[in-house]
């Protein structure tokens, strides 16, 4: 699990409740404050091993739903009261079975949850009863469908349109990614090429030393935030907005005064030497990387973290990892208005690791932190 480190001792931070940073430098352009909250688990042992990588925030931002593969349930966390509230159990097999290999879930509406498993997609109610089983790979005409060798990342929806899904379809062999729009009511799928994702192909690198093989890549995403369908990638500050009505893509390019605007991407497509692969990984992550954008409904703003990893020259790669672990990072925050115009950017000096799972609630950025196997959140606030 990835720990989130702050420039202050965690015990001091928790004990004091909050920390302010008001000293401005050339890179620090905003006044930040930081506090930490803990979730009361009651009698439950909350699942934290995956860093909340399958958690979902409710549309009203009052609850966090976290999938627990250990007992095949979803943990419901009340974020207003900071406590565990309920557990929803699901079945792997039988009439309500969702399959054993869960890939993720999505809160569709007040009546439905989408559960994605290997070769099986399911709509269930909040009691775990199956309402419909289907397969995204079989949506649309045969010529349009997801082909063998392609992977559909967890799709998203716009509120009020529970039959229309937006997802990314990647082909590792071709090093390509496209936006796919699924209309389940019409049994139709449409693909849209996104120029931004052409930049990510230079960072899809195949490693094979004759004993082990894998493909390394950078992150890409599609999100429905603030009423917009937004596409982004780790390698570039560019964003694209997709209009479902006109099917148009609108590029938004940004210029940073503090960092580069994208990664360079001069890397071989195939590597067979482990040390060479470690060096490539380090070089890629030492360059600026952009995380997913988040909507602040309280202030009508968008926020996005970016970071540059730092590595120790003396640290050795752990035996259970193929690539080295960063020892720290420089973290930046960019602020956009509701029309995605960039209005502010600053280094965040209190954050010294790439932010883990995070979301925006009540005008603050909540960043997950595992604190001695308890669920905690570091909450970042600032003044423009």
mmCIF file of C-alpha atoms in Angstrom:
data_model
loop_
_atom_site.group_PDB
_atom_site.id
_atom_site.type_symbol
_atom_site.label_atom_id
_atom_site.label_comp_id
_atom_site.label_asym_id
_atom_site.label_seq_id
_atom_site.Cartn_x
_atom_site.Cartn_y
_atom_site.Cartn_z
ATOM 1 C CA UNK A 1 0.000 0.000 0.000
ATOM 2 C CA UNK A 2 1.191 3.512 -0.754
ATOM 3 C CA UNK A 3 1.697 5.829 2.189
ATOM 4 C CA UNK A 4 1.135 9.551 1.905
ATOM 5 C CA UNK A 5 3.906 11.457 3.656
ATOM 6 C CA UNK A 6 3.679 14.993 4.983
ATOM 7 C CA UNK A 7 6.513 17.260 6.069
ATOM 8 C CA UNK A 8 5.233 17.007 9.633
ATOM 9 C CA UNK A 9 5.215 13.954 11.869
ATOM 10 C CA UNK A 10 1.867 12.169 11.524
ATOM 11 C CA UNK A 11 1.405 12.006 15.292
ATOM 12 C CA UNK A 12 1.921 15.739 15.572
ATOM 13 C CA UNK A 13 -0.441 16.385 12.685
ATOM 14 C CA UNK A 14 -3.199 14.271 14.177
ATOM 15 C CA UNK A 15 -2.696 15.702 17.624
ATOM 16 C CA UNK A 16 -2.806 19.311 16.498
ATOM 17 C CA UNK A 17 -5.696 18.730 14.089
ATOM 18 C CA UNK A 18 -4.507 21.127 11.389
ATOM 19 C CA UNK A 19 -1.441 22.702 9.870
ATOM 20 C CA UNK A 20 -1.169 25.991 7.980
ATOM 21 C CA UNK A 21 1.392 27.024 5.397
ATOM 22 C CA UNK A 22 1.421 30.725 4.590
ATOM 23 C CA UNK A 23 5.004 31.285 3.533
ATOM 24 C CA UNK A 24 4.968 32.056 -0.199
ATOM 25 C CA UNK A 25 7.925 31.432 -2.479
ATOM 26 C CA UNK A 26 8.310 31.565 -6.247
ATOM 27 C CA UNK A 27 6.453 28.262 -6.577
ATOM 28 C CA UNK A 28 4.130 28.490 -3.564
ATOM 29 C CA UNK A 29 1.390 30.842 -4.726
ATOM 30 C CA UNK A 30 -1.572 29.812 -2.575
ATOM 31 C CA UNK A 31 -2.244 29.776 1.172
ATOM 32 C CA UNK A 32 -2.738 26.142 2.199
ATOM 33 C CA UNK A 33 -4.084 24.561 5.350
ATOM 34 C CA UNK A 34 -4.151 20.884 6.200
ATOM 35 C CA UNK A 35 -6.029 18.743 8.701
ATOM 36 C CA UNK A 36 -6.532 15.020 9.238
ATOM 37 C CA UNK A 37 -9.685 13.058 10.004
ATOM 38 C CA UNK A 38 -10.134 9.406 10.898
ATOM 39 C CA UNK A 39 -13.027 7.094 10.032
ATOM 40 C CA UNK A 40 -14.546 5.261 12.997
ATOM 41 C CA UNK A 41 -14.785 1.631 11.780
ATOM 42 C CA UNK A 42 -16.969 0.455 14.655
ATOM 43 C CA UNK A 43 -16.584 -3.321 14.867
ATOM 44 C CA UNK A 44 -15.543 -3.629 11.202
ATOM 45 C CA UNK A 45 -12.087 -4.141 9.754
ATOM 46 C CA UNK A 46 -12.176 -1.895 6.689
ATOM 47 C CA UNK A 47 -10.393 -3.052 3.543
ATOM 48 C CA UNK A 48 -7.462 -0.732 2.838
ATOM 49 C CA UNK A 49 -4.947 -3.026 1.117
ATOM 50 C CA UNK A 50 -5.624 -1.686 -2.373
ATOM 51 C CA UNK A 51 -5.491 1.985 -1.379
ATOM 52 C CA UNK A 52 -9.220 2.484 -2.127
ATOM 53 C CA UNK A 53 -8.515 1.980 -5.831
ATOM 54 C CA UNK A 54 -12.034 0.585 -6.312
ATOM 55 C CA UNK A 55 -13.863 3.089 -4.098
ATOM 56 C CA UNK A 56 -16.718 5.241 -5.414
ATOM 57 C CA UNK A 57 -18.008 8.563 -4.093
ATOM 58 C CA UNK A 58 -21.781 9.074 -3.998
ATOM 59 C CA UNK A 59 -23.135 11.917 -6.191
ATOM 60 C CA UNK A 60 -24.126 13.917 -3.090
ATOM 61 C CA UNK A 61 -20.604 13.338 -1.667
ATOM 62 C CA UNK A 62 -22.015 12.160 1.642
ATOM 63 C CA UNK A 63 -20.875 8.549 1.346
ATOM 64 C CA UNK A 64 -17.858 6.612 0.151
ATOM 65 C CA UNK A 65 -18.419 3.061 -1.083
ATOM 66 C CA UNK A 66 -15.392 0.771 -0.842
ATOM 67 C CA UNK A 67 -15.248 -2.728 -2.333
ATOM 68 C CA UNK A 68 -13.907 -5.378 0.026
ATOM 69 C CA UNK A 69 -12.807 -8.475 -1.952
ATOM 70 C CA UNK A 70 -12.006 -10.362 1.248
ATOM 71 C CA UNK A 71 -15.681 -10.863 2.116
ATOM 72 C CA UNK A 72 -17.132 -9.751 -1.251
ATOM 73 C CA UNK A 73 -18.957 -6.717 0.054
ATOM 74 C CA UNK A 74 -19.163 -2.953 -0.320
ATOM 75 C CA UNK A 75 -18.408 -0.903 2.797
ATOM 76 C CA UNK A 76 -20.554 2.231 3.128
ATOM 77 C CA UNK A 77 -18.677 5.084 4.846
ATOM 78 C CA UNK A 78 -20.545 8.144 6.107
ATOM 79 C CA UNK A 79 -18.234 11.061 5.305
ATOM 80 C CA UNK A 80 -20.368 13.616 7.161
ATOM 81 C CA UNK A 81 -20.226 11.649 10.402
ATOM 82 C CA UNK A 82 -16.801 10.072 9.688
ATOM 83 C CA UNK A 83 -17.848 6.532 10.477
ATOM 84 C CA UNK A 84 -18.618 3.143 8.988
ATOM 85 C CA UNK A 85 -22.354 2.965 8.353
ATOM 86 C CA UNK A 86 -23.291 -0.251 6.598
ATOM 87 C CA UNK A 87 -22.095 -3.226 4.547
ATOM 88 C CA UNK A 88 -23.713 -4.541 1.366
ATOM 89 C CA UNK A 89 -22.990 -8.203 0.644
ATOM 90 C CA UNK A 90 -22.826 -9.711 -2.833
ATOM 91 C CA UNK A 91 -22.700 -13.226 -4.283
ATOM 92 C CA UNK A 92 -20.021 -14.668 -6.544
ATOM 93 C CA UNK A 93 -22.220 -17.488 -7.837
ATOM 94 C CA UNK A 94 -25.874 -18.449 -8.056
ATOM 95 C CA UNK A 95 -28.838 -16.483 -9.395
ATOM 96 C CA UNK A 96 -27.406 -13.212 -8.058
ATOM 97 C CA UNK A 97 -23.770 -14.070 -8.783
ATOM 98 C CA UNK A 98 -21.572 -11.345 -10.231
ATOM 99 C CA UNK A 99 -18.537 -13.575 -10.972
ATOM 100 C CA UNK A 100 -15.383 -14.199 -8.987
ATOM 101 C CA UNK A 101 -12.996 -11.781 -10.710
ATOM 102 C CA UNK A 102 -14.347 -8.307 -10.001
ATOM 103 C CA UNK A 103 -12.874 -5.487 -12.098
ATOM 104 C CA UNK A 104 -14.796 -2.662 -10.468
ATOM 105 C CA UNK A 105 -18.214 -1.225 -9.730
ATOM 106 C CA UNK A 106 -20.120 1.970 -10.467
ATOM 107 C CA UNK A 107 -22.976 3.759 -8.698
ATOM 108 C CA UNK A 108 -25.514 4.053 -11.516
ATOM 109 C CA UNK A 109 -28.489 5.674 -9.746
ATOM 110 C CA UNK A 110 -30.458 5.430 -6.516
ATOM 111 C CA UNK A 111 -31.684 1.964 -7.515
ATOM 112 C CA UNK A 112 -28.755 0.327 -9.310
ATOM 113 C CA UNK A 113 -25.095 -0.625 -9.073
ATOM 114 C CA UNK A 114 -23.022 -1.798 -12.042
ATOM 115 C CA UNK A 115 -20.694 -4.651 -11.125
ATOM 116 C CA UNK A 116 -17.994 -5.475 -13.694
ATOM 117 C CA UNK A 117 -16.342 -8.886 -13.602
ATOM 118 C CA UNK A 118 -14.307 -10.875 -16.085
ATOM 119 C CA UNK A 119 -16.556 -11.492 -19.120
ATOM 120 C CA UNK A 120 -19.620 -10.512 -17.110
ATOM 121 C CA UNK A 121 -21.315 -7.180 -16.386
ATOM 122 C CA UNK A 122 -24.250 -6.916 -14.003
ATOM 123 C CA UNK A 123 -26.843 -4.428 -12.817
ATOM 124 C CA UNK A 124 -27.811 -5.081 -9.205
ATOM 125 C CA UNK A 125 -30.019 -3.346 -6.681
ATOM 126 C CA UNK A 126 -28.718 -2.137 -3.326
ATOM 127 C CA UNK A 127 -29.633 -5.439 -1.691
ATOM 128 C CA UNK A 128 -27.395 -7.384 -4.052
ATOM 129 C CA UNK A 129 -30.194 -8.772 -6.237
ATOM 130 C CA UNK A 130 -29.305 -9.113 -9.910
ATOM 131 C CA UNK A 131 -31.500 -7.081 -12.242
ATOM 132 C CA UNK A 132 -29.673 -7.722 -15.501
ATOM 133 C CA UNK A 133 -26.574 -9.500 -16.764
ATOM 134 C CA UNK A 134 -24.845 -8.528 -19.994
ATOM 135 C CA UNK A 135 -21.367 -8.072 -21.483
ATOM 136 C CA UNK A 136 -19.946 -4.763 -22.713
ATOM 137 C CA UNK A 137 -17.958 -6.781 -25.258
ATOM 138 C CA UNK A 138 -21.206 -7.785 -26.966
ATOM 139 C CA UNK A 139 -22.815 -4.343 -27.151
ATOM 140 C CA UNK A 140 -23.365 -3.037 -30.698
ATOM 141 C CA UNK A 141 -22.938 -4.521 -34.140
ATOM 142 C CA UNK A 142 -20.219 -7.169 -34.391
ATOM 143 C CA UNK A 143 -17.894 -4.918 -36.417
ATOM 144 C CA UNK A 144 -18.075 -2.211 -33.728
ATOM 145 C CA UNK A 145 -17.597 -4.394 -30.673
ATOM 146 C CA UNK A 146 -14.630 -4.650 -28.342
ATOM 147 C CA UNK A 147 -12.303 -7.167 -29.972
ATOM 148 C CA UNK A 148 -10.079 -9.864 -28.503
ATOM 149 C CA UNK A 149 -6.908 -8.263 -27.197
ATOM 150 C CA UNK A 150 -8.696 -5.053 -26.258
ATOM 151 C CA UNK A 151 -9.463 -3.943 -22.713
ATOM 152 C CA UNK A 152 -12.294 -1.714 -21.522
ATOM 153 C CA UNK A 153 -11.408 0.398 -18.511
ATOM 154 C CA UNK A 154 -14.143 1.012 -15.956
ATOM 155 C CA UNK A 155 -16.773 3.107 -17.772
ATOM 156 C CA UNK A 156 -18.518 6.144 -16.281
ATOM 157 C CA UNK A 157 -21.932 7.755 -16.715
ATOM 158 C CA UNK A 158 -23.436 11.196 -16.660
ATOM 159 C CA UNK A 159 -26.077 11.648 -13.940
ATOM 160 C CA UNK A 160 -29.552 11.088 -15.332
ATOM 161 C CA UNK A 161 -28.377 8.891 -18.220
ATOM 162 C CA UNK A 162 -28.072 5.396 -16.699
ATOM 163 C CA UNK A 163 -28.061 3.665 -20.098
ATOM 164 C CA UNK A 164 -25.169 5.627 -21.663
ATOM 165 C CA UNK A 165 -21.601 4.803 -20.623
ATOM 166 C CA UNK A 166 -18.261 6.380 -21.528
ATOM 167 C CA UNK A 167 -15.158 4.195 -21.372
ATOM 168 C CA UNK A 168 -11.642 3.854 -22.724
ATOM 169 C CA UNK A 169 -10.785 0.890 -24.955
ATOM 170 C CA UNK A 170 -7.075 0.071 -25.127
ATOM 171 C CA UNK A 171 -5.156 -2.278 -27.379
ATOM 172 C CA UNK A 172 -1.728 -2.978 -25.889
ATOM 173 C CA UNK A 173 -0.376 -4.651 -29.014
ATOM 174 C CA UNK A 174 -1.245 -1.639 -31.163
ATOM 175 C CA UNK A 175 -0.466 0.771 -28.292
ATOM 176 C CA UNK A 176 -3.735 2.580 -28.928
ATOM 177 C CA UNK A 177 -6.573 3.961 -26.817
ATOM 178 C CA UNK A 178 -9.941 5.349 -27.941
ATOM 179 C CA UNK A 179 -13.042 6.734 -26.282
ATOM 180 C CA UNK A 180 -16.014 4.363 -26.566
ATOM 181 C CA UNK A 181 -19.619 5.465 -26.002
ATOM 182 C CA UNK A 182 -22.026 2.643 -25.141
ATOM 183 C CA UNK A 183 -25.785 3.141 -25.457
ATOM 184 C CA UNK A 184 -27.316 0.052 -23.876
ATOM 185 C CA UNK A 185 -30.888 1.070 -24.691
ATOM 186 C CA UNK A 186 -30.042 1.247 -28.398
ATOM 187 C CA UNK A 187 -27.491 -1.607 -28.322
ATOM 188 C CA UNK A 188 -24.951 0.696 -29.938
ATOM 189 C CA UNK A 189 -21.290 1.519 -29.437
ATOM 190 C CA UNK A 190 -19.297 4.301 -31.071
ATOM 191 C CA UNK A 191 -15.537 4.910 -30.958
ATOM 192 C CA UNK A 192 -13.912 8.317 -31.042
ATOM 193 C CA UNK A 193 -10.202 8.832 -31.614
ATOM 194 C CA UNK A 194 -8.686 11.265 -29.124
ATOM 195 C CA UNK A 195 -5.435 12.979 -30.261
ATOM 196 C CA UNK A 196 -4.266 13.203 -26.653
ATOM 197 C CA UNK A 197 -3.991 9.416 -26.401
ATOM 198 C CA UNK A 198 -1.587 9.299 -29.339
ATOM 199 C CA UNK A 199 0.958 10.860 -26.959
ATOM 200 C CA UNK A 200 0.605 7.979 -24.497
ATOM 201 C CA UNK A 201 1.739 5.351 -27.035
ATOM 202 C CA UNK A 202 5.372 6.453 -26.574
ATOM 203 C CA UNK A 203 5.124 5.398 -22.913
ATOM 204 C CA UNK A 204 3.743 1.897 -23.479
ATOM 205 C CA UNK A 205 6.912 -0.180 -23.140
ATOM 206 C CA UNK A 206 7.150 -3.950 -23.368
ATOM 207 C CA UNK A 207 9.643 -5.681 -21.082
ATOM 208 C CA UNK A 208 10.754 -9.290 -21.598
ATOM 209 C CA UNK A 209 14.029 -10.738 -20.331
ATOM 210 C CA UNK A 210 13.187 -14.328 -21.277
ATOM 211 C CA UNK A 211 11.953 -15.129 -17.786
ATOM 212 C CA UNK A 212 9.379 -12.462 -17.123
ATOM 213 C CA UNK A 213 7.377 -10.158 -19.332
ATOM 214 C CA UNK A 214 5.001 -7.258 -18.780
ATOM 215 C CA UNK A 215 3.924 -3.994 -20.372
ATOM 216 C CA UNK A 216 4.414 -0.686 -18.591
ATOM 217 C CA UNK A 217 2.263 2.308 -19.394
ATOM 218 C CA UNK A 218 0.979 5.613 -18.061
ATOM 219 C CA UNK A 219 -2.554 6.407 -16.946
ATOM 220 C CA UNK A 220 -5.418 7.671 -19.115
ATOM 221 C CA UNK A 221 -8.930 8.501 -17.986
ATOM 222 C CA UNK A 222 -12.437 9.661 -18.831
ATOM 223 C CA UNK A 223 -14.544 11.354 -16.146
ATOM 224 C CA UNK A 224 -17.965 12.951 -15.930
ATOM 225 C CA UNK A 225 -17.292 15.957 -13.718
ATOM 226 C CA UNK A 226 -19.197 19.230 -13.403
ATOM 227 C CA UNK A 227 -21.569 18.251 -16.210
ATOM 228 C CA UNK A 228 -18.732 17.618 -18.659
ATOM 229 C CA UNK A 229 -17.233 14.462 -20.165
ATOM 230 C CA UNK A 230 -13.502 15.106 -19.679
ATOM 231 C CA UNK A 231 -10.595 13.078 -21.039
ATOM 232 C CA UNK A 232 -7.045 13.328 -19.746
ATOM 233 C CA UNK A 233 -3.718 11.522 -19.531
ATOM 234 C CA UNK A 234 -0.776 11.412 -17.169
ATOM 235 C CA UNK A 235 1.663 12.439 -19.914
ATOM 236 C CA UNK A 236 0.172 15.840 -20.806
ATOM 237 C CA UNK A 237 -1.552 18.857 -19.275
ATOM 238 C CA UNK A 238 -3.967 18.911 -22.238
ATOM 239 C CA UNK A 239 -7.593 18.004 -21.625
ATOM 240 C CA UNK A 240 -10.351 17.153 -24.085
ATOM 241 C CA UNK A 241 -14.070 17.723 -23.539
ATOM 242 C CA UNK A 242 -16.492 15.448 -25.406
ATOM 243 C CA UNK A 243 -19.976 16.709 -26.264
ATOM 244 C CA UNK A 244 -22.368 13.728 -26.451
ATOM 245 C CA UNK A 245 -24.948 15.760 -28.414
ATOM 246 C CA UNK A 246 -22.680 16.999 -31.213
ATOM 247 C CA UNK A 247 -20.043 14.232 -30.807
ATOM 248 C CA UNK A 248 -17.403 16.977 -30.954
ATOM 249 C CA UNK A 249 -14.071 16.972 -29.115
ATOM 250 C CA UNK A 250 -12.861 20.274 -27.712
ATOM 251 C CA UNK A 251 -9.145 20.507 -26.884
ATOM 252 C CA UNK A 252 -8.042 22.554 -23.875
ATOM 253 C CA UNK A 253 -4.301 23.284 -23.825
ATOM 254 C CA UNK A 254 -2.610 24.851 -20.801
ATOM 255 C CA UNK A 255 0.698 26.560 -20.169
ATOM 256 C CA UNK A 256 2.321 26.133 -16.781
ATOM 257 C CA UNK A 257 4.732 28.660 -15.300
ATOM 258 C CA UNK A 258 5.996 26.101 -12.782
ATOM 259 C CA UNK A 259 6.461 22.811 -14.653
ATOM 260 C CA UNK A 260 6.746 21.342 -18.110
ATOM 261 C CA UNK A 261 3.477 20.798 -19.958
ATOM 262 C CA UNK A 262 4.113 17.169 -20.873
ATOM 263 C CA UNK A 263 6.519 14.269 -20.621
ATOM 264 C CA UNK A 264 9.186 13.914 -23.322
ATOM 265 C CA UNK A 265 8.703 10.290 -24.324
ATOM 266 C CA UNK A 266 12.007 9.299 -25.975
ATOM 267 C CA UNK A 267 11.987 5.632 -24.976
ATOM 268 C CA UNK A 268 12.405 2.286 -26.741
ATOM 269 C CA UNK A 269 9.236 0.290 -27.333
ATOM 270 C CA UNK A 270 10.809 -2.983 -26.174
ATOM 271 C CA UNK A 271 13.353 -3.625 -23.425
ATOM 272 C CA UNK A 272 15.027 -6.866 -22.331
ATOM 273 C CA UNK A 273 17.449 -5.616 -19.654
ATOM 274 C CA UNK A 274 16.036 -5.093 -16.163
ATOM 275 C CA UNK A 275 18.445 -2.295 -15.212
ATOM 276 C CA UNK A 276 17.579 -0.462 -18.411
ATOM 277 C CA UNK A 277 13.889 -0.818 -17.600
ATOM 278 C CA UNK A 278 14.439 0.533 -14.082
ATOM 279 C CA UNK A 279 16.185 3.573 -15.557
ATOM 280 C CA UNK A 280 13.364 4.210 -18.030
ATOM 281 C CA UNK A 281 10.757 3.934 -15.294
ATOM 282 C CA UNK A 282 12.674 6.400 -13.147
ATOM 283 C CA UNK A 283 13.119 8.870 -15.994
ATOM 284 C CA UNK A 284 9.416 8.762 -16.912
ATOM 285 C CA UNK A 285 8.284 9.436 -13.363
ATOM 286 C CA UNK A 286 10.903 12.093 -12.632
ATOM 287 C CA UNK A 287 9.191 14.127 -15.345
ATOM 288 C CA UNK A 288 5.919 15.875 -14.574
ATOM 289 C CA UNK A 289 2.858 13.624 -14.405
ATOM 290 C CA UNK A 290 -0.760 14.801 -14.331
ATOM 291 C CA UNK A 291 -3.449 13.135 -12.231
ATOM 292 C CA UNK A 292 -7.189 13.085 -12.910
ATOM 293 C CA UNK A 293 -9.212 16.268 -12.601
ATOM 294 C CA UNK A 294 -11.838 16.714 -9.838
ATOM 295 C CA UNK A 295 -14.881 18.966 -9.552
ATOM 296 C CA UNK A 296 -15.578 21.165 -6.526
ATOM 297 C CA UNK A 297 -19.341 21.709 -6.611
ATOM 298 C CA UNK A 298 -19.233 24.081 -3.627
ATOM 299 C CA UNK A 299 -16.944 26.610 -5.330
ATOM 300 C CA UNK A 300 -17.596 25.771 -9.020
ATOM 301 C CA UNK A 301 -13.934 24.944 -9.576
ATOM 302 C CA UNK A 302 -11.864 22.058 -10.946
ATOM 303 C CA UNK A 303 -8.646 20.870 -9.266
ATOM 304 C CA UNK A 304 -5.807 18.752 -10.603
ATOM 305 C CA UNK A 305 -2.664 17.492 -8.922
ATOM 306 C CA UNK A 306 0.576 16.973 -10.822
ATOM 307 C CA UNK A 307 3.881 15.712 -9.476
ATOM 308 C CA UNK A 308 7.489 14.857 -10.223
ATOM 309 C CA UNK A 309 8.817 11.784 -8.427
ATOM 310 C CA UNK A 310 12.140 11.748 -6.584
ATOM 311 C CA UNK A 311 14.347 8.661 -6.304
ATOM 312 C CA UNK A 312 17.309 7.832 -4.105
ATOM 313 C CA UNK A 313 20.491 6.977 -6.013
ATOM 314 C CA UNK A 314 21.418 4.432 -3.343
ATOM 315 C CA UNK A 315 18.026 2.718 -2.953
ATOM 316 C CA UNK A 316 17.716 -0.805 -4.355
ATOM 317 C CA UNK A 317 14.645 -2.159 -6.101
ATOM 318 C CA UNK A 318 12.740 -4.486 -3.709
ATOM 319 C CA UNK A 319 12.623 -8.153 -4.670
ATOM 320 C CA UNK A 320 8.845 -8.074 -4.999
ATOM 321 C CA UNK A 321 8.928 -5.142 -7.443
ATOM 322 C CA UNK A 322 10.179 -4.849 -11.000
ATOM 323 C CA UNK A 323 10.810 -1.113 -10.775
ATOM 324 C CA UNK A 324 12.195 1.200 -8.053
ATOM 325 C CA UNK A 325 9.945 2.958 -5.546
ATOM 326 C CA UNK A 326 10.039 6.770 -5.380
ATOM 327 C CA UNK A 327 11.325 8.266 -2.136
ATOM 328 C CA UNK A 328 9.319 11.477 -2.515
ATOM 329 C CA UNK A 329 7.841 13.945 -4.966
ATOM 330 C CA UNK A 330 7.277 17.596 -5.723
ATOM 331 C CA UNK A 331 3.513 18.106 -5.812
ATOM 332 C CA UNK A 332 1.626 20.876 -7.597
ATOM 333 C CA UNK A 333 -2.027 21.923 -7.680
ATOM 334 C CA UNK A 334 -3.708 23.584 -10.656
ATOM 335 C CA UNK A 335 -7.088 25.312 -10.311
ATOM 336 C CA UNK A 336 -9.555 25.779 -13.190
ATOM 337 C CA UNK A 337 -12.855 27.621 -13.356
ATOM 338 C CA UNK A 338 -16.107 25.920 -14.366
ATOM 339 C CA UNK A 339 -15.270 26.450 -18.058
ATOM 340 C CA UNK A 340 -11.849 24.824 -17.616
ATOM 341 C CA UNK A 341 -9.887 28.044 -17.829
ATOM 342 C CA UNK A 342 -6.695 27.810 -15.765
ATOM 343 C CA UNK A 343 -6.826 30.425 -13.002
ATOM 344 C CA UNK A 344 -4.106 29.414 -10.507
ATOM 345 C CA UNK A 345 -1.254 26.999 -9.891
ATOM 346 C CA UNK A 346 1.044 26.413 -6.958
ATOM 347 C CA UNK A 347 3.417 23.939 -5.469
ATOM 348 C CA UNK A 348 1.955 22.271 -2.377
ATOM 349 C CA UNK A 349 4.927 22.190 0.027
ATOM 350 C CA UNK A 350 3.125 20.096 2.645
ATOM 351 C CA UNK A 351 2.702 17.169 0.261
ATOM 352 C CA UNK A 352 5.865 15.184 -0.442
ATOM 353 C CA UNK A 353 4.394 12.083 -2.079
ATOM 354 C CA UNK A 354 2.198 11.701 -5.135
ATOM 355 C CA UNK A 355 -1.351 12.024 -3.760
ATOM 356 C CA UNK A 356 -3.147 8.715 -3.338
ATOM 357 C CA UNK A 357 -6.885 8.224 -3.942
ATOM 358 C CA UNK A 358 -8.607 11.583 -3.479
ATOM 359 C CA UNK A 359 -11.837 13.483 -4.078
ATOM 360 C CA UNK A 360 -13.378 16.889 -3.311
ATOM 361 C CA UNK A 361 -15.977 17.399 -0.596
ATOM 362 C CA UNK A 362 -17.155 20.611 1.095
ATOM 363 C CA UNK A 363 -14.582 22.647 -0.804
ATOM 364 C CA UNK A 364 -11.632 20.568 0.458
ATOM 365 C CA UNK A 365 -9.520 17.930 -1.250
ATOM 366 C CA UNK A 366 -9.705 14.697 0.746
ATOM 367 C CA UNK A 367 -6.638 12.466 0.266
ATOM 368 C CA UNK A 368 -6.719 8.908 1.571
ATOM 369 C CA UNK A 369 -4.037 7.811 4.000
ATOM 370 C CA UNK A 370 -3.659 4.450 5.699
ATOM 371 C CA UNK A 371 -2.828 5.251 9.311
ATOM 372 C CA UNK A 372 -1.763 2.088 11.114
ATOM 373 C CA UNK A 373 -4.384 0.083 9.185
ATOM 374 C CA UNK A 374 -7.131 2.617 9.887
ATOM 375 C CA UNK A 375 -8.890 4.719 7.234
ATOM 376 C CA UNK A 376 -7.836 8.349 7.410
ATOM 377 C CA UNK A 377 -8.007 11.367 5.134
ATOM 378 C CA UNK A 378 -5.696 14.343 4.884
ATOM 379 C CA UNK A 379 -7.861 17.315 3.882
ATOM 380 C CA UNK A 380 -6.260 20.115 1.877
ATOM 381 C CA UNK A 381 -7.809 23.567 1.864
ATOM 382 C CA UNK A 382 -6.513 26.782 0.302
ATOM 383 C CA UNK A 383 -7.381 30.369 -0.485
ATOM 384 C CA UNK A 384 -7.188 31.777 -4.001
#
